[in-house]
CSV table of C-alpha atoms in Angstrom, one decimal:
chain,number,residue,atom,x,y,z
A,1,UNK,CA,31.8,-67.2,-37.3
A,2,UNK,CA,31.7,-66.9,-33.7
A,3,UNK,CA,29.0,-64.9,-32.2
A,4,UNK,CA,30.4,-62.3,-29.6
A,5,UNK,CA,28.8,-62.0,-26.2
A,6,UNK,CA,28.4,-58.4,-24.6
A,7,UNK,CA,27.1,-57.3,-21.2
A,8,UNK,CA,24.3,-55.6,-22.9
A,9,UNK,CA,21.0,-57.2,-23.2
A,10,UNK,CA,19.4,-57.9,-26.7
A,11,UNK,CA,17.3,-54.9,-28.0
A,12,UNK,CA,13.6,-55.3,-27.0
A,13,UNK,CA,11.0,-54.8,-29.7
A,14,UNK,CA,8.5,-52.1,-28.6
A,15,UNK,CA,5.1,-52.7,-29.8
A,16,UNK,CA,3.0,-49.4,-30.4
A,17,UNK,CA,-0.1,-49.4,-28.4
A,18,UNK,CA,-3.7,-48.3,-30.1
A,19,UNK,CA,-7.0,-47.2,-28.4
A,20,UNK,CA,-9.7,-50.2,-29.1
A,21,UNK,CA,-13.5,-50.2,-28.3
A,22,UNK,CA,-14.8,-53.4,-27.3
A,23,UNK,CA,-18.4,-54.5,-27.3
A,24,UNK,CA,-19.4,-57.5,-25.1
A,25,UNK,CA,-22.5,-59.3,-24.9
A,26,UNK,CA,-23.0,-60.9,-21.8
A,27,UNK,CA,-25.8,-62.5,-19.4
A,28,UNK,CA,-27.2,-59.8,-17.3
A,29,UNK,CA,-26.7,-61.3,-13.7
A,30,UNK,CA,-24.9,-60.3,-10.6
A,31,UNK,CA,-21.4,-60.3,-10.5
A,32,UNK,CA,-20.7,-60.2,-14.4
A,33,UNK,CA,-19.3,-56.8,-14.4
A,34,UNK,CA,-17.0,-57.3,-11.5
A,35,UNK,CA,-15.6,-60.4,-13.1
A,36,UNK,CA,-14.8,-58.4,-16.1
A,37,UNK,CA,-13.3,-55.7,-14.4
A,38,UNK,CA,-11.4,-58.2,-12.2
A,39,UNK,CA,-10.0,-59.6,-15.5
A,40,UNK,CA,-8.7,-56.0,-16.4
A,41,UNK,CA,-7.1,-55.2,-13.0
A,42,UNK,CA,-5.9,-58.5,-12.0
A,43,UNK,CA,-3.5,-58.3,-15.1
A,44,UNK,CA,-2.9,-54.7,-15.0
A,45,UNK,CA,-4.8,-53.5,-17.8
A,46,UNK,CA,-6.7,-50.5,-17.8
A,47,UNK,CA,-10.4,-49.5,-18.6
A,48,UNK,CA,-10.4,-46.1,-20.1
A,49,UNK,CA,-14.4,-45.8,-20.5
A,50,UNK,CA,-17.0,-48.4,-19.3
A,51,UNK,CA,-20.6,-48.0,-20.2
A,52,UNK,CA,-23.2,-51.0,-19.4
A,53,UNK,CA,-26.8,-51.6,-20.2
A,54,UNK,CA,-29.4,-54.2,-20.5
A,55,UNK,CA,-30.4,-54.7,-24.0
A,56,UNK,CA,-32.6,-57.6,-24.2
A,57,UNK,CA,-34.9,-57.5,-21.3
A,58,UNK,CA,-36.6,-60.9,-21.9
A,59,UNK,CA,-33.6,-62.8,-22.4
A,60,UNK,CA,-31.8,-60.8,-19.8
A,61,UNK,CA,-28.9,-59.8,-22.0
A,62,UNK,CA,-26.6,-56.6,-21.6
A,63,UNK,CA,-24.1,-54.9,-23.6
A,64,UNK,CA,-20.9,-53.8,-22.0
A,65,UNK,CA,-18.7,-51.2,-24.1
A,66,UNK,CA,-15.0,-51.0,-22.7
A,67,UNK,CA,-12.4,-48.6,-24.0
A,68,UNK,CA,-8.8,-49.6,-23.7
A,69,UNK,CA,-5.2,-49.0,-24.6
A,70,UNK,CA,-2.9,-51.7,-25.6
A,71,UNK,CA,-0.3,-53.4,-28.0
A,72,UNK,CA,-2.0,-56.0,-30.6
A,73,UNK,CA,-0.8,-58.8,-28.5
A,74,UNK,CA,-2.3,-57.5,-25.4
A,75,UNK,CA,-5.9,-56.6,-26.8
A,76,UNK,CA,-5.9,-59.9,-28.5
A,77,UNK,CA,-5.1,-61.5,-24.9
A,78,UNK,CA,-8.0,-59.6,-23.2
A,79,UNK,CA,-10.3,-60.4,-25.7
A,80,UNK,CA,-9.4,-64.4,-25.5
A,81,UNK,CA,-9.8,-64.0,-21.8
A,82,UNK,CA,-13.1,-62.4,-22.1
A,83,UNK,CA,-14.5,-64.8,-24.5
A,84,UNK,CA,-13.6,-67.6,-22.0
A,85,UNK,CA,-15.6,-66.1,-19.0
A,86,UNK,CA,-18.8,-68.0,-18.7
A,87,UNK,CA,-21.7,-65.3,-18.9
A,88,UNK,CA,-19.8,-63.8,-22.2
A,89,UNK,CA,-21.5,-64.9,-25.4
A,90,UNK,CA,-19.6,-62.2,-27.8
A,91,UNK,CA,-16.7,-60.2,-27.8
A,92,UNK,CA,-16.1,-57.7,-30.8
A,93,UNK,CA,-13.3,-55.3,-31.4
A,94,UNK,CA,-15.3,-52.4,-33.1
A,95,UNK,CA,-11.7,-50.8,-33.8
A,96,UNK,CA,-11.2,-53.9,-36.0
A,97,UNK,CA,-14.5,-53.8,-37.9
A,98,UNK,CA,-13.9,-50.6,-39.2
A,99,UNK,CA,-15.0,-47.1,-38.1
A,100,UNK,CA,-17.4,-47.5,-35.5
A,101,UNK,CA,-19.8,-44.9,-34.4
A,102,UNK,CA,-18.8,-43.6,-30.8
A,103,UNK,CA,-20.7,-40.9,-28.9
A,104,UNK,CA,-20.3,-40.0,-25.2
A,105,UNK,CA,-22.6,-37.7,-23.3
A,106,UNK,CA,-21.6,-34.9,-20.3
A,107,UNK,CA,-23.3,-33.0,-18.2
A,108,UNK,CA,-21.4,-29.9,-17.3
A,109,UNK,CA,-22.0,-27.1,-14.5
A,110,UNK,CA,-20.6,-23.8,-15.3
A,111,UNK,CA,-20.9,-20.6,-12.4
A,112,UNK,CA,-20.2,-17.3,-13.7
A,113,UNK,CA,-21.4,-13.6,-13.8
A,114,UNK,CA,-20.9,-11.2,-16.4
A,115,UNK,CA,-18.4,-11.9,-19.1
A,116,UNK,CA,-17.9,-15.5,-18.1
A,117,UNK,CA,-21.6,-16.1,-18.1
A,118,UNK,CA,-21.9,-14.6,-21.8
A,119,UNK,CA,-19.1,-16.6,-23.0
A,120,UNK,CA,-20.2,-19.8,-21.4
A,121,UNK,CA,-23.6,-19.4,-23.4
A,122,UNK,CA,-21.5,-18.6,-26.7
A,123,UNK,CA,-19.2,-21.8,-26.4
A,124,UNK,CA,-22.2,-23.9,-25.4
A,125,UNK,CA,-24.1,-22.4,-28.5
A,126,UNK,CA,-20.9,-23.3,-30.8
A,127,UNK,CA,-20.7,-26.8,-29.6
A,128,UNK,CA,-24.6,-27.4,-30.0
A,129,UNK,CA,-25.0,-28.1,-26.2
A,130,UNK,CA,-28.5,-28.0,-24.7
A,131,UNK,CA,-28.8,-26.0,-21.4
A,132,UNK,CA,-30.9,-28.4,-19.0
A,133,UNK,CA,-30.8,-25.7,-16.2
A,134,UNK,CA,-30.2,-22.1,-15.8
A,135,UNK,CA,-30.0,-20.1,-12.8
A,136,UNK,CA,-28.7,-16.2,-12.5
A,137,UNK,CA,-25.3,-17.7,-11.6
A,138,UNK,CA,-25.1,-21.2,-13.2
A,139,UNK,CA,-25.8,-23.3,-16.3
A,140,UNK,CA,-25.7,-26.8,-16.7
A,141,UNK,CA,-25.3,-28.2,-20.3
A,142,UNK,CA,-25.5,-31.2,-21.8
A,143,UNK,CA,-23.1,-32.3,-24.7
A,144,UNK,CA,-23.5,-35.5,-26.8
A,145,UNK,CA,-20.4,-35.9,-29.2
A,146,UNK,CA,-17.2,-37.8,-29.7
A,147,UNK,CA,-14.8,-38.4,-26.8
A,148,UNK,CA,-12.6,-35.5,-28.3
A,149,UNK,CA,-15.5,-33.1,-28.8
A,150,UNK,CA,-16.5,-33.6,-25.3
A,151,UNK,CA,-12.5,-33.0,-24.0
A,152,UNK,CA,-12.3,-29.9,-26.0
A,153,UNK,CA,-15.7,-28.7,-24.3
A,154,UNK,CA,-14.6,-29.5,-20.8
A,155,UNK,CA,-11.5,-27.8,-21.4
A,156,UNK,CA,-12.8,-24.2,-23.0
A,157,UNK,CA,-15.4,-24.3,-20.2
A,158,UNK,CA,-12.8,-24.6,-17.4
A,159,UNK,CA,-11.7,-21.0,-18.4
A,160,UNK,CA,-15.2,-19.7,-18.1
A,161,UNK,CA,-16.1,-21.3,-14.5
A,162,UNK,CA,-16.5,-24.8,-14.9
A,163,UNK,CA,-17.4,-26.4,-11.5
A,164,UNK,CA,-18.4,-29.7,-12.1
A,165,UNK,CA,-18.5,-32.7,-14.8
A,166,UNK,CA,-20.5,-36.0,-15.1
A,167,UNK,CA,-19.6,-38.2,-18.0
A,168,UNK,CA,-21.3,-41.5,-19.4
A,169,UNK,CA,-18.4,-43.1,-21.0
A,170,UNK,CA,-18.4,-44.2,-24.6
A,171,UNK,CA,-21.3,-46.0,-26.1
A,172,UNK,CA,-20.3,-47.4,-29.8
A,173,UNK,CA,-21.7,-49.3,-32.7
A,174,UNK,CA,-20.3,-50.8,-36.2
A,175,UNK,CA,-21.2,-48.7,-39.1
A,176,UNK,CA,-23.2,-50.7,-41.7
A,177,UNK,CA,-26.1,-53.0,-42.0
A,178,UNK,CA,-24.7,-56.0,-40.2
A,179,UNK,CA,-25.6,-55.8,-36.3
A,180,UNK,CA,-23.8,-57.4,-33.2
A,181,UNK,CA,-27.2,-58.3,-31.5
A,182,UNK,CA,-27.7,-60.7,-28.7
A,183,UNK,CA,-28.2,-64.3,-28.6
A,184,UNK,CA,-30.3,-64.3,-31.7
A,185,UNK,CA,-28.2,-64.7,-35.1
């Protein structure tokens, strides 16, 4: 049977996008972070959260944790491209290893008097936030939690006088006995 041609393009398949947390072990040397960020920006990928720290001082090894969103094929492409970079030793998609432990720290400054001040203290207590600084007109709170908990805390504090926020980004680790480690097995 003959197939009829139409003026309309074939239907495109739409893949769902998912949030992924990637843990990357790299040499701690100048330019590594710039190369990894350049890989993302050069291909139009977004970094939603980024944390970096040296984890093995003697071996000069750092761990980079990146949260990004993409289709399965895009995430696979990101991981493949990261693995090809010279200073990268290991890339692990913590999203695929099961439920990872993820936490974020935020500092929140709230300014207010009277009822707003009382409500800010009540909300901070309900979320388990620590008071780091207090004056007669302001507070600085510290909260550690999941990204969703931090987002909810910030949203609620906006109504009672939020003036400044500083966030660390996501720190994550796979659950269970197996470690990601650095260079050692």
